[in-house]
Each structure stands twice: as C-alpha cells, then as structure tokens.
Amino acid sequence: MTALSSQPGARTGAGSTSAIPRDLADEEVDEWLESWEGLVNERGTLRASEIMEALRRRASTHSVSQPKVTTTDYVNTIPADQEPEYPGDERIERKYRKWLRWNAAMLVHRAQRPEISVGGHISTYAGAATLYEIGFNNFFRGQDHPGGGDQVFFQGHASPGMYSRAFLEGRLSAEQLDGFRQEASKAPNGLSSYPHPRLMPEFWQFPTVSMGLGPINAIYQAQMNRYLHNRGIKDTADQRVWAFLGDGEMDEPESRGALQLAANEGLDNLTFVVNCNLQRLDGPVRGNGKIVQELEAVFTGAGWNVIKVLWGREWDSLLAADRTGELVRIMNETLDGDYQTFKAESGGFIRDNFFGRSPVTKGLVEHLSDDQIWNLKRGGHDYHKVYAAYQHAVNTAGKPTVVLVQTVKGYGLGTSFESRNATHQMKKFTAADIKVFRDRMDIPITDKVIDEDPYAVPYYHPGFESEEIEYMLEKRRELGGFLPNRKPERSRATLPAVSDKAFSQTKKGSGQQQAATTMAFVRLLKDLMREKGIGQRIVPIIPDEARTFGIDAFFPTAKIYNPNGQNYLAVDRELFLSYKEAASGQLLHVGINEAGAAAGFTAAGSAYSTHGEPMIPIYVFYSMFGFQRTGDAFWAAADQMTRGFIIGATAGRTTLTGEGLQHADGHSPVLAATNPAMRIYDPAFGYEIGHIMRDGLHRMYGEHDLGDDARNVMYYITVYNEPMLQPPEPEDVDVDGILRGIHRVAEATLGSGPKAQLLASGVAVPWALEARSILAQEWGIDAAVWSVTSWAELRRDALACEAEKLENFEAEPRVPYVSQRLGAEPGPIVATSDFESTQPDLLRPFLKQDFATLGADGFGFSDTRAAARRHFKIDAHSMVVRTLQLLADRGEIERWVPVEAAKRYRLNDVNAGTSGAAGGDS
C-alpha cells in the first residue's frame, strides 16, 4: 500500500470541527445522542437544524460555552433530504454537455496544429462544465429578461467552453472556432483567448483572466447594482451577479480583500462559485492542507453564507450508512494532495488508500467494484448537488453566498489529463487520447477520421432540429436570451450637453485669492453635480481622503452612499460639513481601499453597457496610488470599455511637501500613458481642466459620430495641492491646443536677441513663467512659455503620423501637431514638469530644435517645495541656466554666461531655491 498522509496531526487546522472531549463510556451522553439520531431520522435534517439553533440560543442565555466554529465537516452543506427536485431533463442536458466538452477541447486542440500552436486551456472547462450548465439551464438571466438580466463573471481559462456553447446555439460558426487566438490572421472570424470585451464587443461583458480582479470587480458590480437601485436610477432588484473563480485564484489579495464589503452591505444579489479542483497552474493549491476548509473559514468570518458541494449523490448512501462517523473523519483528515492523487489513480487504489484507512470504511465499500469506487463523483459533477446549492444561494436573504464546489480538473478527458499537475499546460491530444475522449463523450466520429489528421478532428453539432438543441435554446429563451452577451447599441447612449454655466467658475480664475488646481477641479465638480441631465449620473469615488481634496463639502448635500443609512449619532453632527451617510447617497466613499475604488470605478463606468444607464464615475485619489498600485485594474477597466475620469490629486514629486518618498508621485502620467484607453492630461490652470472635462463628457456621451473607440475612453487628469493665483481664461484661448496637448500661455515679447521656448506642464508652468521673466530681465533672452497639457497625447499623435506613413505610403504624410506648433519656433527648447524626465522627453524625437529635459528623477523626499525643486534642478533658475547653456552651445551667447548664472543663483544649493509656494493640505 502506498503511504499517504492519514495522521490527524497533518490536518494543520483544516480538518473536522473541534468538539469538547468526553468519556466514551458516558451513558447520559449516549442517551442524548440516541435521542438526537431519532429526531434526525423521524423529522429530517431541517427540523434538526431548527432544534439545534434553539438550543444554541438557550445555551447562550445561560452562559454555556460553545465551540467556536469557523469550519464544518468535510461534507456537503445541504443534506440529501433537503435537496430540491431537479427541474430539468438531466438525460438531455447530460447529452449536450458532452458535446460542449468535446467542442471546447477540439477548439483548443485544433489551434495546436504545428503551423499555428497558439495555446489554450482544455482542462479548466472540462472540470467546470456542470457548474456552468446548471447556471445556463436554470439560473443565469439574459439581458432580455424582464428583470434586467444577470451579470456573470466567467472564469477566464474556461472561455473555450463558452465558445463551444455559442457554437451549439448558432452564435458562432466552426470557422470562428478555428480562429481561436488568431484575431488578426483570421479576421473577422478570430476569437480572443479569454473574456475580452474590447476585442469581442458583442460577446464578452467582463474581463476576468487577470486573476483576482474578477472577485473584487464582481463585489463592486453587485454594489453598483444596489447603488443604482437605491438612488432611483434603475430597478435592479431582480438582478444577480455570479462570479466563477478558481481556488488557486483565491490566493490573490484582491480575491479576499473586499469580502467584508459584500457582507457589510448585505449583498444577497451576489454569488461566488469557487471551482475547487484543488489545483493551481503548477500543482496543488494546498497539498498539505484543505483549501475548501480554509476558504470556508475565511468567508464565514467575513460574514458570508457558505455552501459546500463536495460529494456526488453516489456518496449519499455511504454517508447514511456511516453510523460511527469514520467516513467523515477520514474525509476531514485526508489532505488535498491525496484527493488529487486519488482521481489520477484507480478504484482499487482508492479502496486501499482512502477507504482502507479504517476497517469500518473499508467495510462500507465491500459491495462496490473498483470501477464503482472510481466513479464516486465529486460534488461539482453532480447536477442535483450543484442545483441545490445554487437554489439555496438565490433564496438566501441578507448576505452574499459562496458555493465551494469540489471538482476534478480535466474531468472526462482521460487519464492523461485528469487531476494531473501539468494538465493546465496541456494543450493537445494524441490520436489515442482523442479516441478515448470520443468514446466517453459519445461523439459519432470514426477512427478513420481521427487517424487521417488528428489536428483536423471535426467539431460536433447534431443540427438545430435535434431535440437537445431545441431544448437548450428554449431554456435560454425562458431565461431572457444568450450569455455571455454584450449589446453594442448601448454604447451609443447619449446624455445632454453640459451648459456653459457649469464651466463659468473655471473660466473666471481665482482673482486675488490663491487656489490649487485641486480646488478648481472640486468647484467644477460641484457645478457639474448640479447640472440637469447629468448631475445625478455623476459618481464621485473617494478612498477615505475627501477632506484632503476638499470634497467633504459634498457630505451634507450629496451624502455618502450606505445602503443601511446612518444609524448612529455622528460625532460631528453640529458641524456644517458633517459626515452624512444615506441609502440614496451619491458619493462612493470606499475607505482606505484603492483596489476597491478602481473596481467601483469600473462598475460605474461600464453601467452604460451592463445596465443601459450611462454613469460618470469621477475617482479622486492620491496620484501616487493610482497606476503604480492599481494599474492592472485600470487595464481591465480599459478592456471592459469603462468610461470616466480618474483624478490624480496631490500630484507631482515635489508638490506634496511633507509626505516623503512613497507619496511623492513622479511617474503616474508616464505609467498611465501605457494604457491605450487613457487620455492623460497634466493641466496647469482651472480653465484648462474645464475644457478637458467638457471634452471628455462629449466624447463619452455626446452627440457625435466618432465611433465607439472615441467613446470608450478614460481621462487621467493630474491636479495639485499647491496654491497659486488661477488666471482667468484668455479671450483668445486656444481650446484646440489645450485638448490636443499644447498651447502658448506667454509670447516672446522682446522682439530682438536670442530666442528660446520653455515647455512646462501642471504646477511647473508658474516657474516656467518665472524663468521667462528672469531670462528677459537679467540676460536679454526672449522666451515664450507653452503649457503642455498632455505630453502623452502629443506623442501619440506623432507616433500615429509615423504609423500612417507605413499604412498609406503613397499619401502625403501628415505633420504631427507638436511639430505644427513648435517646428518653426526659434531657439532651443527646455522642457520641465514635476515628474520624471521621461515625461517631457516623450516629445524629443519629433522636434528639430536643441532639446533639454529637466525632470524629478529618482525617489522623492520630505522638504520644502523650493528646496526639493532645486535639488532635482527643475525650478525656474535651473530652467534659466539650462536655456543659457543651450544658447551658448549654439554660439548665440558667450560661454561664461551660463557659468556666471549658475554661480549667481547658487544652483547646487538647495537652500537657494525659490520656486514654489508654501501651504496646501497634504
């Protein structure tokens, strides 16, 4: 007999529920147990549960100690006698489920022919097919359902199964299946590897294969459903969110990090289905433990309803015959690594190494053959067990539900695949494997066809007149249409144009009062929220820093969203800006939780598609904690074609003075520029912000025919906390330049002498203006100043021009916008910002002038703004000296001039810096 772990000490806290030890010969206890058995046998498990709960409550009133239970025995949560009758025709469903498995496997296998070999995953869907089919046939409501339809987050690696189902439904052709992972070469018949809405905008709704994002996004999607309902925007009472997840995926911090939100808000419209095949990509999830028990404890502690589906119906009679509890004990003590091994071995192996651990359990299976023992199914492959769990989930009120389902990875694919560590990486079959799989799936394909070309084994479709396909289609009609499905027509939903009045404050400037661009933005946001037609559709999102950004002014009026309202006496209730929560609140205040804020942003920004309700999320946060911390979430948001504004507040490496290294943002716009869906702006003045946001609202929801690519964008806008005089909007303001990335804010005025062009963005524009004055007054240099509202947009335009030369090589090449504006301007260019030098350097290749970049490279630190800027040599005097150096290099001034200037300004002395105001909240 192979030695497998069986000792109780190997349980590591993941075994059976703890119990108070007792004397085995205690007759009084035996009498109570006998009475209890009688209750269960005569009245059933439901009545027994009611009695247990009554006893528990009475024990509490008498201060009787009770065991602290976070895990239950390793058995199904729902007793066999409480399972509802399965409402479908299991014979028919089992038949086409085999076709689904076959087509899903062949889709991946056919894509592995030697000249293609694009990869794919066979085993995930094979093991999870039942989990999906119970949903498709009984629970998942399509978007045409009267209640609005469900949102289903499909497990990314199971995508071949969804394509396979769409093929049987007639939504995808065999030619399209053969385009799997060949989206360009087989266009327009290519299929994306995983759920990618941007790549298949009429099919997928949610991107899920960046593991860990599916769980948190599903939670915030369920919250958004309730948010829309509680605010009176849409009745979502009949809609449910389903998230299909892997047990290995649950190790991601995002998978577990927001569980308490779902419980706190009572999101009983949310169901997680965790496919516990006990394997991750390279091996067991918990070889020395029990992942199901671990997850049960986590979800129970977080306040969720937990349902375990571990064993198929064949085990019911064995468990009923187990009067001693030995079978349950062995189930509790067996480790996941062993459970995986059992399904890769034979029935005789299981008899010896599982049931053979106790004479009692060995006797329980004496009447079973080895084949019958091997065919004792895991719960996730049993229609009755999975249906009972889902039915219980949808009928649970007041809390979210997680269904922990034990399956076998690669189920039905044959011994080469089932439960093997390498099964996740296995992409193709041998001819012998195909024949075994064909026989298991009852597919009418001959050996001759397989042997002729194992990479061309056909898909199977019985025809739409077949009983099975008619049944499948009728099930979907009853439930409101096909899934997954995305309605492209919803992308063209529009909102009323914003009135000029909403932007009037940004045009006026701040007069004699200093105001940071953060304050200018907040004032604009306040006016937008008052605007008829769009105000109620704005969703401000703040991660516990509303007071830092001045958004606490919204607390008393817009209020903070909390489905439970505010049931406590607020400590600051007497203050004008007191903290106020309401079920109809508009602000999503997510706490110290950037990942959750990004998920909430995604749910709100895609509501135009998921609900047909255009919403405008405006997420305001410390800029350092955006693309550095949650860049993956924003990438998924781009895939989901999310729309909205991302406001990187307290931006810049030297602006947030006291906070130090990890708060000093010198690179977020650079990181943001790697996301193709982002339009990145670094405005200097309030009126620039106004035009940028107006443009964004028009692109997302305005009346235009620019197409979905123009609508499906997110705007990343940096704002600063440094107070300054906000200038009024010039009468001849260059709006087109602001939106395209550059406009001139100060002309060259001397008329004679050497020329220069000073480029700056954001908070750096004031010190560029200061440098212009110094150059003119002290050195006779005539400089113009340009506000670069977007280095990234200018670069994208220039790169697009270069790409067009290759695509339209006979056409007259288009001149980049940055070259149009600066190409003929005299003198060298000095460019700076409060970010690393990479940002302004984006423009260097497209300009012919001598070009110098000043950047805040390296780590930030705590100091005054002026000292930090002098340290990084990005301040006004550094711009002056660098301009003089370039002019000297060109021979336009003497070489001693920049040397003299550097000495005069004590350029290497951080205490000599003067660029930057004090003050501003951090």
Coordinates of C-alpha atoms in Angstrom, one line a residue, residues 227-689:
Y227 CA -26.4 51.8 -5.8
L228 CA -28.4 52.3 -9.0
H229 CA -31.5 50.9 -7.3
N230 CA -31.2 52.9 -4.1
R231 CA -30.7 56.1 -6.0
G232 CA -33.7 55.5 -8.1
I233 CA -31.8 55.3 -11.4
K234 CA -32.8 51.7 -12.3
D235 CA -34.8 48.9 -10.6
T236 CA -32.2 46.2 -10.2
A237 CA -34.0 44.2 -7.5
D238 CA -34.2 41.1 -9.8
Q239 CA -30.6 41.1 -11.0
R240 CA -27.9 38.9 -9.6
V241 CA -24.1 38.8 -10.0
W242 CA -22.4 35.5 -10.4
A243 CA -18.6 35.1 -10.3
F244 CA -16.9 31.9 -11.2
L245 CA -13.5 31.6 -9.7
G246 CA -10.7 29.2 -9.2
D247 CA -9.5 28.0 -5.8
G248 CA -5.9 29.0 -6.7
E249 CA -7.1 32.4 -7.7
M250 CA -8.4 32.9 -4.2
D251 CA -4.8 33.4 -3.0
E252 CA -4.8 36.8 -4.8
P253 CA -5.2 39.6 -2.2
E254 CA -7.9 41.2 -4.4
S255 CA -9.9 37.9 -4.2
R256 CA -10.3 38.1 -0.5
G257 CA -9.6 41.8 0.3
A258 CA -13.2 43.1 -0.3
L259 CA -15.2 40.3 1.2
Q260 CA -16.3 42.3 4.2
L261 CA -17.9 45.0 1.9
A262 CA -20.3 42.4 0.4
A263 CA -21.3 41.2 3.9
N264 CA -21.5 44.7 5.4
E265 CA -23.8 45.9 2.7
G266 CA -25.8 42.7 2.7
L267 CA -25.3 41.9 -1.0
D268 CA -27.5 38.9 -1.3
N269 CA -27.6 39.7 -5.0
L270 CA -24.1 38.2 -5.2
T271 CA -22.9 34.6 -5.6
F272 CA -19.4 33.4 -5.8
V273 CA -18.8 29.9 -7.2
V274 CA -15.3 28.7 -6.4
N275 CA -14.2 25.8 -8.6
C276 CA -12.2 23.8 -6.0
N277 CA -10.4 21.4 -8.3
L278 CA -7.6 21.6 -5.6
Q279 CA -5.1 22.6 -8.3
R280 CA -3.4 25.7 -9.5
L281 CA -1.2 26.1 -12.5
D282 CA 1.8 24.1 -11.3
G283 CA 0.5 21.8 -8.6
P284 CA -1.9 21.5 -5.6
V285 CA -3.4 24.6 -4.1
R286 CA -2.9 23.2 -0.6
G287 CA -1.2 19.9 -0.9
N288 CA -0.6 19.7 2.8
G289 CA -3.9 21.2 3.8
K290 CA -7.5 21.7 2.7
I291 CA -8.4 24.8 0.6
V292 CA -12.1 24.2 0.9
Q293 CA -11.9 24.3 4.7
E294 CA -9.6 27.4 4.6
L295 CA -12.0 29.2 2.3
E296 CA -15.0 28.2 4.4
A297 CA -13.3 29.8 7.5
V298 CA -12.4 33.0 5.6
F299 CA -15.9 33.5 4.1
T300 CA -17.7 32.6 7.3
G301 CA -15.5 35.0 9.2
A302 CA -16.3 37.7 6.6
G303 CA -20.0 37.2 7.1
W304 CA -20.9 35.2 4.0
N305 CA -23.3 32.3 3.6
V306 CA -21.1 29.3 2.8
I307 CA -22.3 26.3 0.9
K308 CA -20.0 23.3 0.3
V309 CA -20.7 20.9 -2.6
L310 CA -18.0 18.2 -2.2
W311 CA -19.6 14.8 -2.9
G312 CA -21.9 13.5 -5.6
R313 CA -25.1 11.6 -5.0
E314 CA -23.2 8.2 -5.0
W315 CA -21.8 9.1 -1.6
D316 CA -25.2 9.7 0.0
S317 CA -25.8 6.1 0.8
L318 CA -22.3 5.6 2.1
L319 CA -22.6 8.6 4.4
A320 CA -26.0 7.4 5.6
A321 CA -24.6 4.0 6.4
D322 CA -21.6 5.6 8.3
R323 CA -23.1 5.4 11.8
T324 CA -19.7 5.7 13.5
G325 CA -18.6 8.8 11.8
E326 CA -15.4 7.1 10.5
L327 CA -16.1 8.0 6.9
V328 CA -16.5 11.7 7.8
R329 CA -13.4 11.5 10.0
I330 CA -11.3 10.2 7.0
M331 CA -12.8 12.9 4.7
N332 CA -11.8 15.5 7.3
E333 CA -8.3 14.2 7.6
T334 CA -7.4 13.5 4.0
L335 CA -5.2 16.2 2.5
D336 CA -5.9 17.9 -0.8
G337 CA -2.7 16.5 -2.3
D338 CA -4.1 13.0 -1.6
Y339 CA -7.5 13.8 -3.0
Q340 CA -5.8 14.9 -6.2
T341 CA -3.8 11.7 -6.4
F342 CA -6.9 9.5 -5.9
K343 CA -8.5 10.8 -9.1
A344 CA -5.4 10.2 -11.0
E345 CA -5.3 6.6 -9.9
S346 CA -7.6 3.6 -10.0
G347 CA -10.6 2.5 -8.0
G348 CA -8.5 -0.2 -6.3
F349 CA -6.0 2.4 -5.2
I350 CA -8.8 4.5 -3.7
R351 CA -10.2 1.4 -1.9
D352 CA -6.8 0.7 -0.3
N353 CA -5.6 4.2 0.4
F354 CA -8.8 6.0 1.2
F355 CA -11.4 3.6 2.5
G356 CA -8.7 1.3 3.7
R357 CA -7.7 3.7 6.4
S358 CA -10.3 2.2 8.7
P359 CA -11.9 -1.3 8.9
V360 CA -15.3 0.4 9.2
T361 CA -14.9 2.4 6.0
K362 CA -13.4 -0.5 4.1
G363 CA -16.4 -2.5 5.0
L364 CA -18.7 0.3 3.7
V365 CA -17.5 -0.3 0.1
E366 CA -17.1 -4.1 0.2
H367 CA -20.2 -4.4 -2.1
L368 CA -18.7 -1.9 -4.7
S369 CA -16.5 -2.9 -7.6
D370 CA -13.2 -1.0 -8.2
D371 CA -14.9 0.8 -11.2
Q372 CA -17.8 1.8 -9.0
I373 CA -15.5 3.2 -6.4
W374 CA -13.6 5.2 -9.1
N375 CA -16.9 6.6 -10.3
L376 CA -17.8 8.0 -6.9
K377 CA -18.2 11.6 -8.2
R378 CA -17.0 14.8 -6.7
G379 CA -19.9 17.1 -6.0
G380 CA -19.2 19.6 -8.8
H381 CA -20.0 16.9 -11.4
D382 CA -23.5 16.2 -10.0
Y383 CA -26.4 18.1 -11.4
H384 CA -28.6 17.6 -8.3
K385 CA -25.9 18.8 -5.8
V386 CA -25.0 21.9 -7.8
Y387 CA -28.6 22.8 -8.5
A388 CA -29.4 22.5 -4.8
A389 CA -26.5 24.8 -3.9
Y390 CA -27.5 27.5 -6.5
Q391 CA -31.1 27.3 -5.5
H392 CA -30.1 27.8 -1.8
A393 CA -27.9 30.8 -2.8
V394 CA -30.6 32.7 -4.7
N395 CA -33.0 32.2 -1.9
T396 CA -30.6 33.4 0.8
A397 CA -31.5 36.9 2.1
G398 CA -29.3 39.4 3.8
K399 CA -25.9 38.2 2.9
P400 CA -23.8 37.1 -0.1
T401 CA -23.2 33.4 -0.8
V402 CA -20.2 31.5 -1.8
V403 CA -20.5 28.0 -3.2
L404 CA -17.3 26.0 -2.7
V405 CA -17.5 23.2 -5.2
Q406 CA -15.1 20.3 -5.4
T407 CA -14.3 19.1 -8.9
V408 CA -11.6 17.3 -10.9
K409 CA -9.6 19.4 -13.2
G410 CA -9.7 17.8 -16.7
Y411 CA -12.8 15.7 -15.8
G412 CA -13.7 13.4 -18.6
L413 CA -10.6 14.0 -20.7
G414 CA -9.0 10.7 -19.9
T415 CA -6.2 9.5 -17.6
S416 CA -3.6 11.6 -19.4
F417 CA -5.3 14.8 -18.3
E418 CA -7.5 14.2 -15.2
S419 CA -6.1 15.6 -12.0
R420 CA -2.5 15.8 -13.3
N421 CA -0.2 18.6 -12.1
A422 CA 0.6 19.5 -15.7
T423 CA -2.9 19.5 -17.0
H424 CA -3.2 23.3 -17.1
Q425 CA -0.4 23.4 -19.6
M426 CA -1.6 20.5 -21.7
K427 CA -3.0 21.9 -25.0
K428 CA -3.4 18.9 -27.3
F429 CA -4.3 15.2 -27.5
T430 CA -2.6 12.2 -29.1
A431 CA -4.8 10.3 -31.6
A432 CA -5.2 7.7 -28.9
D433 CA -6.3 10.3 -26.4
I434 CA -8.9 11.6 -28.8
K435 CA -10.4 8.2 -29.3
V436 CA -10.8 7.6 -25.6
F437 CA -12.3 11.0 -25.2
R438 CA -14.6 10.5 -28.1
D439 CA -15.9 7.3 -26.6
R440 CA -16.5 8.9 -23.2
M441 CA -18.4 11.8 -24.9
D442 CA -20.3 9.5 -27.3
I443 CA -19.3 11.5 -30.3
P444 CA -20.1 9.9 -33.7
I445 CA -16.7 10.3 -35.3
T446 CA -14.8 7.3 -36.7
D447 CA -11.2 6.2 -36.1
K448 CA -10.5 6.8 -39.7
V449 CA -11.4 10.5 -39.5
I450 CA -9.2 10.9 -36.4
D451 CA -6.2 9.0 -37.9
E452 CA -6.3 10.9 -41.2
D453 CA -5.4 14.2 -39.4
P454 CA -5.5 14.3 -35.6
Y455 CA -5.4 18.1 -35.8
A456 CA -8.4 18.3 -38.0
V457 CA -10.9 16.3 -35.9
P458 CA -14.2 18.0 -36.5
Y459 CA -16.5 19.7 -34.1
Y460 CA -19.8 18.1 -33.5
H461 CA -23.2 19.7 -34.0
P462 CA -26.4 17.5 -34.3
G463 CA -28.4 20.1 -36.2
F464 CA -30.8 22.7 -34.9
E465 CA -33.7 20.4 -35.4
S466 CA -32.4 18.0 -32.8
E467 CA -34.2 17.5 -29.5
E468 CA -31.2 18.5 -27.5
I469 CA -30.5 21.8 -29.3
E470 CA -34.2 22.8 -29.2
Y471 CA -34.2 22.1 -25.5
M472 CA -31.0 24.2 -25.0
L473 CA -32.4 27.1 -26.9
E474 CA -35.7 27.0 -25.2
K475 CA -34.0 27.2 -21.8
R476 CA -32.2 30.3 -22.8
R477 CA -35.4 31.9 -24.3
E478 CA -37.1 31.3 -21.0
L479 CA -34.2 33.0 -19.1
G480 CA -34.0 36.1 -21.3
G481 CA -31.5 35.3 -24.0
F482 CA -28.0 34.3 -24.6
L483 CA -25.0 34.7 -22.3
P484 CA -22.3 35.9 -22.4
N485 CA -23.6 38.8 -24.4
R486 CA -23.0 42.5 -24.8
K487 CA -25.3 44.9 -26.5
P488 CA -23.2 47.3 -28.7
E489 CA -26.2 49.6 -29.2
R490 CA -26.0 50.6 -25.6
S491 CA -22.5 52.1 -26.3
R492 CA -24.2 54.8 -28.2
A493 CA -26.3 56.1 -25.4
T494 CA -26.0 59.9 -25.0
L495 CA -26.5 62.5 -22.3
P496 CA -27.5 66.1 -22.6
A497 CA -24.7 68.5 -23.3
V498 CA -23.4 70.4 -20.3
S499 CA -24.3 74.1 -20.2
D500 CA -21.8 76.9 -20.3
K501 CA -22.8 77.9 -16.8
A502 CA -21.3 74.8 -15.3
F503 CA -17.8 75.9 -16.5
S504 CA -18.1 79.6 -15.7
Q505 CA -16.2 79.4 -12.5
T506 CA -13.2 77.7 -14.1
K507 CA -13.1 80.5 -16.7
K508 CA -13.0 83.3 -14.1
G509 CA -9.9 82.2 -12.3
S510 CA -9.4 82.8 -8.6
G511 CA -9.0 86.6 -8.7
Q512 CA -6.7 87.8 -5.8
Q513 CA -7.2 84.5 -3.9
Q514 CA -4.8 81.6 -4.3
A515 CA -6.3 78.3 -5.2
A516 CA -4.7 74.9 -6.1
T517 CA -5.9 73.1 -9.2
T518 CA -7.5 70.6 -6.9
M519 CA -9.8 73.3 -5.6
A520 CA -10.5 74.5 -9.1
F521 CA -11.5 70.9 -10.0
V522 CA -13.7 70.4 -6.9
R523 CA -15.6 73.6 -7.7
L524 CA -16.2 72.4 -11.2
L525 CA -17.3 69.0 -9.9
K526 CA -19.8 70.7 -7.6
D527 CA -21.3 72.6 -10.5
L528 CA -21.4 69.5 -12.7
M529 CA -23.3 67.6 -10.0
R530 CA -25.9 70.4 -10.0
E531 CA -26.3 70.2 -13.8
K532 CA -29.7 68.9 -15.0
G533 CA -29.5 65.8 -17.1
I534 CA -26.1 64.6 -15.9
G535 CA -25.7 65.7 -12.3
Q536 CA -27.4 62.7 -10.8
R537 CA -25.3 60.4 -13.0
I538 CA -22.0 61.5 -11.6
V539 CA -20.5 59.0 -9.2
P540 CA -17.8 60.7 -7.1
I541 CA -15.4 58.0 -5.7
I542 CA -13.0 58.7 -2.9
P543 CA -10.8 56.4 -0.9
D544 CA -11.1 58.0 2.6
E545 CA -9.4 61.3 1.6
A546 CA -12.3 63.5 0.8
R547 CA -11.2 66.1 3.4
T548 CA -7.7 66.2 1.8
F549 CA -9.2 67.1 -1.5
G550 CA -12.0 69.4 -0.3
I551 CA -14.7 67.0 -1.3
D552 CA -16.1 66.9 2.3
A553 CA -18.1 69.9 1.1
F554 CA -20.3 67.4 -0.6
F555 CA -21.1 65.4 2.6
P556 CA -24.2 67.3 3.7
T557 CA -25.8 67.6 0.3
A558 CA -24.8 64.7 -1.9
K559 CA -24.2 62.4 1.1
I560 CA -22.2 59.2 1.3
Y561 CA -23.7 56.1 -0.1
N562 CA -24.5 53.5 2.5
P563 CA -27.4 51.0 1.9
N564 CA -28.0 50.9 5.6
G565 CA -28.2 54.6 6.0
Q566 CA -26.7 56.3 9.1
N567 CA -28.0 54.6 12.2
Y568 CA -25.5 56.2 14.7
L569 CA -25.2 59.7 16.2
A570 CA -22.4 61.4 14.3
V571 CA -19.7 63.0 16.4
D572 CA -19.5 66.0 14.1
R573 CA -23.3 66.4 13.6
E574 CA -23.2 70.0 14.7
L575 CA -20.6 70.9 12.0
F576 CA -21.6 72.4 8.7
L577 CA -19.6 69.7 6.8
S578 CA -20.6 66.8 9.0
Y579 CA -20.2 63.2 7.8
K580 CA -23.5 62.1 6.5
E581 CA -24.5 58.7 5.1
A582 CA -27.7 57.7 3.3
A583 CA -29.1 54.9 1.3
S584 CA -29.6 57.3 -1.6
G585 CA -26.2 58.9 -1.1
Q586 CA -24.2 59.8 -4.3
L587 CA -20.6 59.6 -3.1
L588 CA -18.9 56.2 -3.1
H589 CA -16.6 56.5 -0.1
V590 CA -14.7 53.2 -0.2
G591 CA -12.3 53.7 2.7
I592 CA -8.6 53.1 2.5
N593 CA -9.0 50.9 -0.5
E594 CA -7.6 51.9 -3.9
A595 CA -8.3 48.5 -5.3
G596 CA -11.9 48.7 -4.3
A597 CA -12.2 52.2 -5.7
A598 CA -10.8 51.1 -9.0
A599 CA -13.4 48.2 -9.0
G600 CA -16.2 50.6 -8.2
F601 CA -15.0 53.0 -10.9
T602 CA -15.1 50.1 -13.4
A603 CA -18.6 49.1 -12.4
A604 CA -20.0 52.6 -12.6
G605 CA -18.1 53.5 -15.8
S606 CA -19.5 50.4 -17.6
A607 CA -23.1 50.8 -16.4
Y608 CA -24.0 52.2 -19.8
S609 CA -23.4 48.7 -21.1
T610 CA -24.3 46.4 -18.2
H611 CA -27.5 48.3 -17.4
G612 CA -28.1 50.7 -20.3
E613 CA -27.7 53.5 -17.8
P614 CA -24.8 56.0 -18.6
M615 CA -23.0 56.9 -15.4
I616 CA -20.0 59.2 -15.0
P617 CA -17.5 57.9 -12.3
I618 CA -15.0 60.5 -11.1
Y619 CA -12.4 58.8 -9.0
V620 CA -10.2 61.2 -6.9
F621 CA -7.1 59.8 -5.1
Y622 CA -3.5 60.4 -4.2
S623 CA -1.9 60.2 -7.6
M624 CA 0.9 58.0 -6.3
F625 CA -1.5 55.3 -5.5
G626 CA -3.2 55.1 -8.9
F627 CA -1.3 53.5 -11.7
Q628 CA 1.5 52.3 -9.5
R629 CA -0.8 50.4 -7.2
T630 CA -3.8 49.6 -9.3
G631 CA -2.6 49.7 -12.9
D632 CA -3.8 46.2 -13.6
A633 CA -7.3 47.1 -12.5
F634 CA -7.3 50.1 -14.9
W635 CA -6.1 47.8 -17.7
A636 CA -9.0 45.6 -17.0
A637 CA -11.3 48.6 -16.9
A638 CA -10.0 49.5 -20.4
D639 CA -10.8 46.0 -21.6
Q640 CA -14.3 46.4 -20.2
M641 CA -14.5 49.7 -22.1
T642 CA -15.1 51.7 -18.9
R643 CA -15.7 55.4 -19.2
G644 CA -15.0 58.1 -16.6
F645 CA -12.5 60.5 -15.1
I646 CA -9.5 59.5 -12.9
I647 CA -8.2 62.4 -11.0
G648 CA -4.6 62.0 -9.7
A649 CA -4.7 64.5 -6.9
T650 CA -1.7 65.7 -4.8
A651 CA 0.2 65.1 -8.0
G652 CA 3.9 65.7 -8.5
R653 CA 7.2 64.6 -7.0
T654 CA 7.9 67.9 -5.2
T655 CA 4.4 69.3 -4.6
L656 CA 3.2 67.2 -1.7
T657 CA 5.9 68.6 0.6
G658 CA 5.9 66.8 3.9
E659 CA 4.8 63.3 2.9
G660 CA 8.1 61.8 1.6
L661 CA 9.2 59.0 -0.7
Q662 CA 6.2 56.8 -1.1
H663 CA 3.8 59.7 -1.5
A664 CA 6.0 61.6 -4.0
D665 CA 4.4 60.9 -7.4
G666 CA 6.9 61.5 -10.2
H667 CA 5.7 58.9 -12.7
S668 CA 2.0 58.2 -12.7
P669 CA 1.3 60.0 -16.1
V670 CA 4.1 58.0 -17.6
L671 CA 2.6 54.8 -16.4
A672 CA -0.9 55.9 -17.5
A673 CA 0.4 56.6 -21.0
T674 CA 1.0 52.8 -21.4
N675 CA -2.8 52.3 -21.3
P676 CA -4.2 52.9 -24.8
A677 CA -7.7 53.8 -23.4
M678 CA -6.3 56.6 -21.2
R679 CA -6.2 60.2 -22.3
I680 CA -3.6 61.7 -20.0
Y681 CA -3.6 65.4 -19.0
D682 CA -1.4 67.5 -16.7
P683 CA -3.2 70.9 -16.7
A684 CA -1.8 74.0 -15.1
F685 CA -4.9 76.1 -14.7
G686 CA -8.6 75.7 -13.8
Y687 CA -9.8 76.8 -17.2
E688 CA -7.7 74.0 -18.8
I689 CA -9.4 71.5 -16.5

